[in-house]
PDB file of C-alpha atoms in Angstrom:
ATOM      1  CA  GLN A1174     -14.662   5.021   2.235  1.00 72.00           C
ATOM      2  CA  SER A1175     -12.895   8.259   3.206  1.00 86.00           C
ATOM      3  CA  ALA A1176      -9.135   8.446   3.589  1.00 92.00           C
ATOM      4  CA  LEU A1177      -7.731   8.517   7.094  1.00 97.00           C
ATOM      5  CA  THR A1178      -6.530  11.932   8.277  1.00 98.00           C
ATOM      6  CA  GLN A1179      -2.828  12.584   8.767  1.00 98.00           C
ATOM      7  CA  PRO A1180      -0.934  15.859   9.216  1.00 98.00           C
ATOM      8  CA  ALA A1181       0.642  16.990   5.967  1.00 97.00           C
ATOM      9  CA  SER A1182       4.048  17.424   7.517  1.00 98.00           C
ATOM     10  CA  VAL A1183       6.008  16.845  10.698  1.00 98.00           C
ATOM     11  CA  SER A1184       9.579  17.868  11.361  1.00 97.00           C
ATOM     12  CA  GLY A1185      12.206  17.340  14.017  1.00 97.00           C
ATOM     13  CA  SER A1186      15.903  17.650  14.675  1.00 97.00           C
ATOM     14  CA  PRO A1187      18.261  14.675  14.690  1.00 97.00           C
ATOM     15  CA  GLY A1188      17.938  12.716  17.921  1.00 97.00           C
ATOM     16  CA  GLN A1189      14.498  14.059  18.726  1.00 98.00           C
ATOM     17  CA  SER A1190      11.248  12.091  18.778  1.00 98.00           C
ATOM     18  CA  ILE A1191       8.289  12.858  16.559  1.00 98.00           C
ATOM     19  CA  THR A1192       4.766  11.458  16.448  1.00 98.00           C
ATOM     20  CA  ILE A1193       2.498  11.198  13.430  1.00 98.00           C
ATOM     21  CA  SER A1194      -1.221  10.882  14.044  1.00 98.00           C
ATOM     22  CA  CYS A1195      -3.727   9.009  11.926  1.00 98.00           C
ATOM     23  CA  THR A1196      -7.390   9.701  12.617  1.00 98.00           C
ATOM     24  CA  GLY A1197     -10.150   7.495  11.327  1.00 97.00           C
ATOM     25  CA  THR A1198     -13.600   6.569  12.503  1.00 96.00           C
ATOM     26  CA  SER A1199     -15.356   3.930  14.554  1.00 93.00           C
ATOM     27  CA  SER A1200     -15.759   1.987  11.291  1.00 94.00           C
ATOM     28  CA  ASP A1201     -12.046   1.558  10.680  1.00 96.00           C
ATOM     29  CA  VAL A1202      -9.294   2.568  13.122  1.00 96.00           C
ATOM     30  CA  GLY A1203     -11.599   2.443  16.118  1.00 95.00           C
ATOM     31  CA  SER A1204     -13.021  -0.987  15.365  1.00 94.00           C
ATOM     32  CA  TYR A1205      -9.950  -3.031  14.528  1.00 94.00           C
ATOM     33  CA  ASN A1206      -6.431  -3.499  15.812  1.00 93.00           C
ATOM     34  CA  LEU A1207      -5.267  -3.599  12.210  1.00 95.00           C
ATOM     35  CA  VAL A1208      -3.440  -0.349  11.592  1.00 97.00           C
ATOM     36  CA  SER A1209      -0.222  -0.499   9.620  1.00 97.00           C
ATOM     37  CA  TRP A1210       2.345   2.141   8.755  1.00 98.00           C
ATOM     38  CA  TYR A1211       4.440   2.482   5.606  1.00 98.00           C
ATOM     39  CA  GLN A1212       7.561   4.503   4.862  1.00 98.00           C
ATOM     40  CA  GLN A1213       8.137   5.740   1.320  1.00 98.00           C
ATOM     41  CA  HIS A1214      11.281   7.427   0.079  1.00 98.00           C
ATOM     42  CA  PRO A1215      11.041   9.460  -3.149  1.00 97.00           C
ATOM     43  CA  GLY A1216      10.792   7.269  -6.211  1.00 96.00           C
ATOM     44  CA  LYS A1217      10.688   4.079  -4.154  1.00 98.00           C
ATOM     45  CA  ALA A1218       8.017   1.564  -3.226  1.00 98.00           C
ATOM     46  CA  PRO A1219       6.468   1.813   0.235  1.00 98.00           C
ATOM     47  CA  LYS A1220       7.984  -0.268   3.033  1.00 98.00           C
ATOM     48  CA  LEU A1221       5.998  -1.798   5.885  1.00 98.00           C
ATOM     49  CA  MET A1222       7.162  -0.398   9.236  1.00 98.00           C
ATOM     50  CA  ILE A1223       4.388  -1.334  11.682  1.00 98.00           C
ATOM     51  CA  TYR A1224       1.485  -3.782  11.491  1.00 97.00           C
ATOM     52  CA  GLU A1225      -1.362  -4.733  13.830  1.00 96.00           C
ATOM     53  CA  GLY A1226      -0.975  -1.347  15.456  1.00 95.00           C
ATOM     54  CA  SER A1227       2.333  -1.853  17.213  1.00 97.00           C
ATOM     55  CA  LYS A1228       4.240  -4.821  15.789  1.00 97.00           C
ATOM     56  CA  ARG A1229       7.469  -4.381  13.851  1.00 97.00           C
ATOM     57  CA  PRO A1230       8.445  -6.645  10.952  1.00 95.00           C
ATOM     58  CA  SER A1231      11.851  -8.238  11.159  1.00 94.00           C
ATOM     59  CA  GLY A1232      14.552  -5.763  10.247  1.00 96.00           C
ATOM     60  CA  VAL A1233      12.669  -2.592  11.160  1.00 98.00           C
ATOM     61  CA  SER A1234      14.446  -0.461  13.746  1.00 97.00           C
ATOM     62  CA  ASN A1235      12.977  -0.390  17.261  1.00 97.00           C
ATOM     63  CA  ARG A1236      13.089   3.403  16.980  1.00 98.00           C
ATOM     64  CA  PHE A1237       9.720   3.021  15.257  1.00 98.00           C
ATOM     65  CA  SER A1238       6.727   2.313  17.454  1.00 98.00           C
ATOM     66  CA  GLY A1239       2.971   2.354  17.005  1.00 98.00           C
ATOM     67  CA  SER A1240      -0.017   2.851  19.262  1.00 97.00           C
ATOM     68  CA  LYS A1241      -3.739   3.537  19.152  1.00 97.00           C
ATOM     69  CA  SER A1242      -6.299   5.341  21.246  1.00 96.00           C
ATOM     70  CA  GLY A1243      -9.909   5.339  20.158  1.00 96.00           C
ATOM     71  CA  ASN A1244     -10.171   6.344  16.526  1.00 97.00           C
ATOM     72  CA  THR A1245      -6.606   7.664  16.336  1.00 98.00           C
ATOM     73  CA  ALA A1246      -3.461   5.675  15.686  1.00 98.00           C
ATOM     74  CA  SER A1247       0.038   7.070  16.070  1.00 98.00           C
ATOM     75  CA  LEU A1248       3.522   6.348  14.797  1.00 98.00           C
ATOM     76  CA  THR A1249       6.438   7.545  16.901  1.00 98.00           C
ATOM     77  CA  ILE A1250       9.974   7.786  15.577  1.00 98.00           C
ATOM     78  CA  SER A1251      12.522   8.180  18.337  1.00 98.00           C
ATOM     79  CA  GLY A1252      16.142   9.173  17.908  1.00 97.00           C
ATOM     80  CA  LEU A1253      15.308  10.807  14.584  1.00 98.00           C
ATOM     81  CA  GLN A1254      17.919  10.212  11.880  1.00 98.00           C
ATOM     82  CA  ALA A1255      18.507  11.758   8.479  1.00 97.00           C
ATOM     83  CA  GLU A1256      17.479   8.487   6.786  1.00 97.00           C
ATOM     84  CA  ASP A1257      14.035   8.752   8.387  1.00 98.00           C
ATOM     85  CA  GLU A1258      13.182  11.663   6.108  1.00 98.00           C
ATOM     86  CA  ALA A1259      10.410  10.250   3.943  1.00 98.00           C
ATOM     87  CA  ASP A1260       6.652  10.107   3.484  1.00 98.00           C
ATOM     88  CA  TYR A1261       4.700   7.994   5.951  1.00 98.00           C
ATOM     89  CA  TYR A1262       1.268   6.486   5.380  1.00 98.00           C
ATOM     90  CA  CYS A1263      -1.081   4.819   7.804  1.00 98.00           C
ATOM     91  CA  CYS A1264      -3.506   2.173   6.657  1.00 98.00           C
ATOM     92  CA  SER A1265      -6.431   0.596   8.466  1.00 97.00           C
ATOM     93  CA  TYR A1266      -8.729  -2.334   7.908  1.00 95.00           C
ATOM     94  CA  ALA A1267     -12.185  -0.918   7.185  1.00 95.00           C
ATOM     95  CA  GLY A1268     -14.327  -4.035   7.259  1.00 90.00           C
ATOM     96  CA  SER A1269     -15.684  -6.270   4.493  1.00 90.00           C
ATOM     97  CA  THR A1270     -12.114  -7.157   3.408  1.00 91.00           C
ATOM     98  CA  THR A1271     -11.284  -3.572   2.515  1.00 94.00           C
ATOM     99  CA  TRP A1272      -8.435  -1.270   3.527  1.00 96.00           C
ATOM    100  CA  VAL A1273      -8.067   2.494   3.591  1.00 97.00           C
ATOM    101  CA  PHE A1274      -4.906   4.621   3.550  1.00 98.00           C
ATOM    102  CA  GLY A1275      -4.220   7.943   5.161  1.00 98.00           C
ATOM    103  CA  GLY A1276      -3.286  10.951   3.072  1.00 97.00           C
ATOM    104  CA  GLY A1277       0.375  10.714   4.034  1.00 98.00           C
ATOM    105  CA  THR A1278       2.764  12.765   6.168  1.00 98.00           C
ATOM    106  CA  LYS A1279       6.049  14.207   4.989  1.00 98.00           C
ATOM    107  CA  VAL A1280       8.696  13.894   7.687  1.00 98.00           C
ATOM    108  CA  THR A1281      11.540  16.405   7.502  1.00 98.00           C
ATOM    109  CA  VAL A1282      14.721  16.071   9.523  1.00 97.00           C
ATOM    110  CA  LEU A1283      15.941  19.584  10.240  1.00 95.00           C
TER     111      LEU A1283
ATOM    112  CA  GLN B1237      14.106 -14.266  -1.843  1.00 95.00           C
ATOM    113  CA  VAL B1238      10.507 -13.118  -1.845  1.00 96.00           C
ATOM    114  CA  GLN B1239       9.896 -10.566  -4.554  1.00 97.00           C
ATOM    115  CA  LEU B1240       7.274  -9.114  -6.839  1.00 98.00           C
ATOM    116  CA  VAL B1241       8.472  -8.062 -10.276  1.00 98.00           C
ATOM    117  CA  GLN B1242       6.215  -5.708 -12.190  1.00 98.00           C
ATOM    118  CA  SER B1243       6.065  -4.933 -15.874  1.00 97.00           C
ATOM    119  CA  GLY B1244       7.695  -1.852 -17.301  1.00 97.00           C
ATOM    120  CA  SER B1245       6.349   1.651 -17.792  1.00 97.00           C
ATOM    121  CA  ASP B1246       3.676   2.178 -20.395  1.00 97.00           C
ATOM    122  CA  LEU B1247       2.441   5.149 -22.420  1.00 98.00           C
ATOM    123  CA  LYS B1248      -1.127   4.917 -23.687  1.00 97.00           C
ATOM    124  CA  LYS B1249      -3.566   7.164 -25.489  1.00 97.00           C
ATOM    125  CA  PRO B1250      -6.900   8.069 -23.935  1.00 97.00           C
ATOM    126  CA  GLY B1251      -9.486   5.377 -24.568  1.00 97.00           C
ATOM    127  CA  ALA B1252      -6.932   2.580 -24.846  1.00 98.00           C
ATOM    128  CA  SER B1253      -6.394  -0.288 -22.404  1.00 98.00           C
ATOM    129  CA  VAL B1254      -3.378  -1.343 -20.392  1.00 98.00           C
ATOM    130  CA  LYS B1255      -2.466  -4.551 -18.577  1.00 98.00           C
ATOM    131  CA  VAL B1256       0.070  -4.417 -15.750  1.00 98.00           C
ATOM    132  CA  SER B1257       1.680  -7.643 -14.571  1.00 98.00           C
ATOM    133  CA  CYS B1258       3.093  -8.611 -11.195  1.00 98.00           C
ATOM    134  CA  LYS B1259       5.159 -11.812 -11.088  1.00 98.00           C
ATOM    135  CA  ALA B1260       5.763 -13.380  -7.695  1.00 98.00           C
ATOM    136  CA  SER B1261       8.727 -15.508  -6.722  1.00 98.00           C
ATOM    137  CA  GLY B1262      10.230 -16.953  -3.573  1.00 97.00           C
ATOM    138  CA  TYR B1263       6.943 -18.072  -2.012  1.00 96.00           C
ATOM    139  CA  THR B1264       3.792 -20.049  -2.765  1.00 96.00           C
ATOM    140  CA  PHE B1265       1.749 -17.636  -4.891  1.00 96.00           C
ATOM    141  CA  THR B1266      -1.655 -19.028  -4.003  1.00 95.00           C
ATOM    142  CA  SER B1267      -1.055 -18.776  -0.252  1.00 93.00           C
ATOM    143  CA  TYR B1268      -1.093 -14.973  -0.126  1.00 95.00           C
ATOM    144  CA  ALA B1269      -3.597 -12.445  -1.398  1.00 96.00           C
ATOM    145  CA  MET B1270      -2.502  -9.674  -3.748  1.00 98.00           C
ATOM    146  CA  ASN B1271      -3.413  -6.015  -3.422  1.00 98.00           C
ATOM    147  CA  TRP B1272      -3.218  -3.218  -5.977  1.00 98.00           C
ATOM    148  CA  VAL B1273      -2.379   0.339  -4.924  1.00 98.00           C
ATOM    149  CA  ARG B1274      -2.387   3.509  -7.030  1.00 98.00           C
ATOM    150  CA  GLN B1275      -0.265   6.596  -6.553  1.00 98.00           C
ATOM    151  CA  ALA B1276      -1.001   9.556  -8.809  1.00 98.00           C
ATOM    152  CA  PRO B1277       1.839  12.039  -9.427  1.00 97.00           C
ATOM    153  CA  GLY B1278       2.633  13.917  -6.226  1.00 96.00           C
ATOM    154  CA  GLN B1279      -0.262  12.255  -4.419  1.00 97.00           C
ATOM    155  CA  GLY B1280      -0.726   9.655  -1.708  1.00 97.00           C
ATOM    156  CA  LEU B1281      -1.408   5.944  -1.794  1.00 98.00           C
ATOM    157  CA  GLU B1282      -4.865   4.699  -2.767  1.00 98.00           C
ATOM    158  CA  TRP B1283      -5.928   1.118  -2.085  1.00 98.00           C
ATOM    159  CA  MET B1284      -7.600  -0.196  -5.258  1.00 98.00           C
ATOM    160  CA  GLY B1285      -8.591  -3.624  -4.036  1.00 97.00           C
ATOM    161  CA  TRP B1286      -7.323  -7.161  -3.818  1.00 97.00           C
ATOM    162  CA  ILE B1287      -7.615 -10.571  -5.385  1.00 97.00           C
ATOM    163  CA  ASN B1288      -7.805 -13.920  -3.649  1.00 96.00           C
ATOM    164  CA  THR B1289      -5.035 -15.863  -5.372  1.00 96.00           C
ATOM    165  CA  ASN B1290      -6.593 -19.146  -4.309  1.00 95.00           C
ATOM    166  CA  THR B1291     -10.085 -18.587  -5.719  1.00 96.00           C
ATOM    167  CA  GLY B1292      -9.472 -15.722  -8.151  1.00 96.00           C
ATOM    168  CA  ASN B1293     -12.229 -13.703  -6.477  1.00 97.00           C
ATOM    169  CA  PRO B1294     -11.516  -9.940  -6.700  1.00 97.00           C
ATOM    170  CA  THR B1295     -12.668  -7.162  -4.375  1.00 97.00           C
ATOM    171  CA  TYR B1296     -12.622  -3.594  -5.677  1.00 97.00           C
ATOM    172  CA  ALA B1297     -12.500  -0.412  -3.628  1.00 96.00           C
ATOM    173  CA  GLN B1298     -15.002   2.358  -4.242  1.00 93.00           C
ATOM    174  CA  GLY B1299     -13.915   4.281  -7.287  1.00 93.00           C
ATOM    175  CA  PHE B1300     -12.247   1.282  -8.895  1.00 96.00           C
ATOM    176  CA  THR B1301     -15.215  -0.597 -10.254  1.00 95.00           C
ATOM    177  CA  GLY B1302     -16.102  -0.986 -13.902  1.00 94.00           C
ATOM    178  CA  ARG B1303     -12.899  -0.120 -15.777  1.00 97.00           C
ATOM    179  CA  PHE B1304     -10.507  -1.964 -13.478  1.00 98.00           C
ATOM    180  CA  VAL B1305     -10.074  -5.738 -13.539  1.00 98.00           C
ATOM    181  CA  PHE B1306      -7.824  -7.936 -11.408  1.00 98.00           C
ATOM    182  CA  SER B1307      -6.899 -11.349 -12.746  1.00 98.00           C
ATOM    183  CA  LEU B1308      -4.408 -14.169 -12.250  1.00 97.00           C
ATOM    184  CA  ASP B1309      -2.365 -16.752 -14.063  1.00 98.00           C
ATOM    185  CA  THR B1310      -1.396 -19.099 -11.266  1.00 97.00           C
ATOM    186  CA  SER B1311       0.629 -21.281 -13.664  1.00 97.00           C
ATOM    187  CA  VAL B1312       3.209 -18.467 -13.827  1.00 98.00           C
ATOM    188  CA  SER B1313       2.555 -16.967 -10.365  1.00 98.00           C
ATOM    189  CA  THR B1314       1.419 -13.689 -11.866  1.00 98.00           C
ATOM    190  CA  ALA B1315      -1.290 -11.196 -10.997  1.00 98.00           C
ATOM    191  CA  TYR B1316      -2.626  -8.683 -13.489  1.00 98.00           C
ATOM    192  CA  LEU B1317      -4.325  -5.311 -13.381  1.00 98.00           C
ATOM    193  CA  GLN B1318      -6.169  -4.279 -16.513  1.00 98.00           C
ATOM    194  CA  ILE B1319      -7.542  -0.787 -16.971  1.00 98.00           C
ATOM    195  CA  SER B1320      -9.812  -0.057 -19.907  1.00 98.00           C
ATOM    196  CA  SER B1321     -11.057   3.216 -21.464  1.00 98.00           C
ATOM    197  CA  LEU B1322      -8.015   5.002 -20.076  1.00 98.00           C
ATOM    198  CA  LYS B1323      -8.324   8.638 -19.017  1.00 97.00           C
ATOM    199  CA  ALA B1324      -5.658  11.216 -18.296  1.00 97.00           C
ATOM    200  CA  GLU B1325      -6.451  10.928 -14.600  1.00 97.00           C
ATOM    201  CA  ASP B1326      -5.396   7.259 -14.655  1.00 98.00           C
ATOM    202  CA  THR B1327      -1.809   8.465 -15.015  1.00 98.00           C
ATOM    203  CA  ALA B1328      -0.109   7.035 -11.945  1.00 98.00           C
ATOM    204  CA  VAL B1329       2.276   4.489 -10.523  1.00 98.00           C
ATOM    205  CA  TYR B1330       0.519   1.206  -9.871  1.00 98.00           C
ATOM    206  CA  TYR B1331       1.893  -1.128  -7.207  1.00 98.00           C
ATOM    207  CA  CYS B1332       1.116  -4.729  -6.387  1.00 98.00           C
ATOM    208  CA  ALA B1333       1.602  -5.728  -2.752  1.00 98.00           C
ATOM    209  CA  ARG B1334       1.259  -9.076  -1.027  1.00 97.00           C
ATOM    210  CA  ASP B1335      -0.897  -9.704   2.035  1.00 92.00           C
ATOM    211  CA  SER B1336       0.078 -12.122   4.763  1.00 87.00           C
ATOM    212  CA  CYS B1337      -3.219 -12.373   6.611  1.00 86.00           C
ATOM    213  CA  SER B1338      -4.711 -15.366   8.363  1.00 81.00           C
ATOM    214  CA  SER B1339      -7.384 -15.967  10.987  1.00 79.00           C
ATOM    215  CA  THR B1340      -4.856 -15.282  13.755  1.00 85.00           C
ATOM    216  CA  SER B1341      -2.695 -12.484  12.420  1.00 87.00           C
ATOM    217  CA  CYS B1342      -2.518 -10.013   9.586  1.00 89.00           C
ATOM    218  CA  VAL B1343       0.557  -8.470   8.020  1.00 92.00           C
ATOM    219  CA  PRO B1344      -0.930  -6.419   5.195  1.00 94.00           C
ATOM    220  CA  MET B1345       1.088  -5.385   2.177  1.00 96.00           C
ATOM    221  CA  ASP B1346       4.384  -6.698   3.538  1.00 96.00           C
ATOM    222  CA  VAL B1347       6.052  -7.148   0.141  1.00 97.00           C
ATOM    223  CA  TRP B1348       5.705  -4.628  -2.670  1.00 98.00           C
ATOM    224  CA  GLY B1349       6.588  -4.537  -6.321  1.00 98.00           C
ATOM    225  CA  LYS B1350       8.663  -1.583  -7.512  1.00 98.00           C
ATOM    226  CA  GLY B1351       5.687  -0.072  -9.283  1.00 98.00           C
ATOM    227  CA  THR B1352       4.613   0.384 -12.894  1.00 98.00           C
ATOM    228  CA  THR B1353       4.195   3.872 -14.285  1.00 98.00           C
ATOM    229  CA  VAL B1354       1.223   4.225 -16.595  1.00 98.00           C
ATOM    230  CA  THR B1355       1.040   7.495 -18.497  1.00 98.00           C
ATOM    231  CA  VAL B1356      -2.120   8.397 -20.400  1.00 98.00           C
ATOM    232  CA  SER B1357      -1.574  11.145 -22.944  1.00 97.00           C
ATOM    233  CA  SER B1358      -2.597  11.956 -26.474  1.00 94.00           C
TER     234      SER B1358
END
């Protein structure tokens, strides 16, 4: 199972919106509405931000939104804030009770 | 509150074994599956597999078969990851993470332990 493809880095100024892409295949992202997104600050455990493609867990800001088109899922952060600077990972169900992560994207707030 | 408490950091020599624990509290342990995720230094997250906490049946991702074993002790709500014949490349932070998936919805890896650092060095 190959890792999903994410851009290595994305940056934006405070208040702007940024979008992180996550490209898989017809065997994972394209076949299931089961993409999740995780935020990880340095030295910390990952935190679930989006699940089932576009749903937010309780407590996650509505500035975070998810979508999917074909084999590519996306995470959009609107109203970018300094605290959003972190690594972000997508994850997709890949069939046969397995999951696959993306390589991760470093978000920098300029 | 719901939490997963992992064992402390460990330093091992090549060829040795290590057992990482993940103790759950605040919920019914056997109602949620448990995943294991590896993060090598400066690298991304790698899904290692999961264990059905109801049946004890493990599923391993490609690349994590043979030397890696998931197990449970449901009497103390604890999941374990054992790695044998350790190599330098096993040096990483290992996380446990709970799944909340059912036939109608799936919230994968919604609760995470803080991670256990395993260092393999002679």
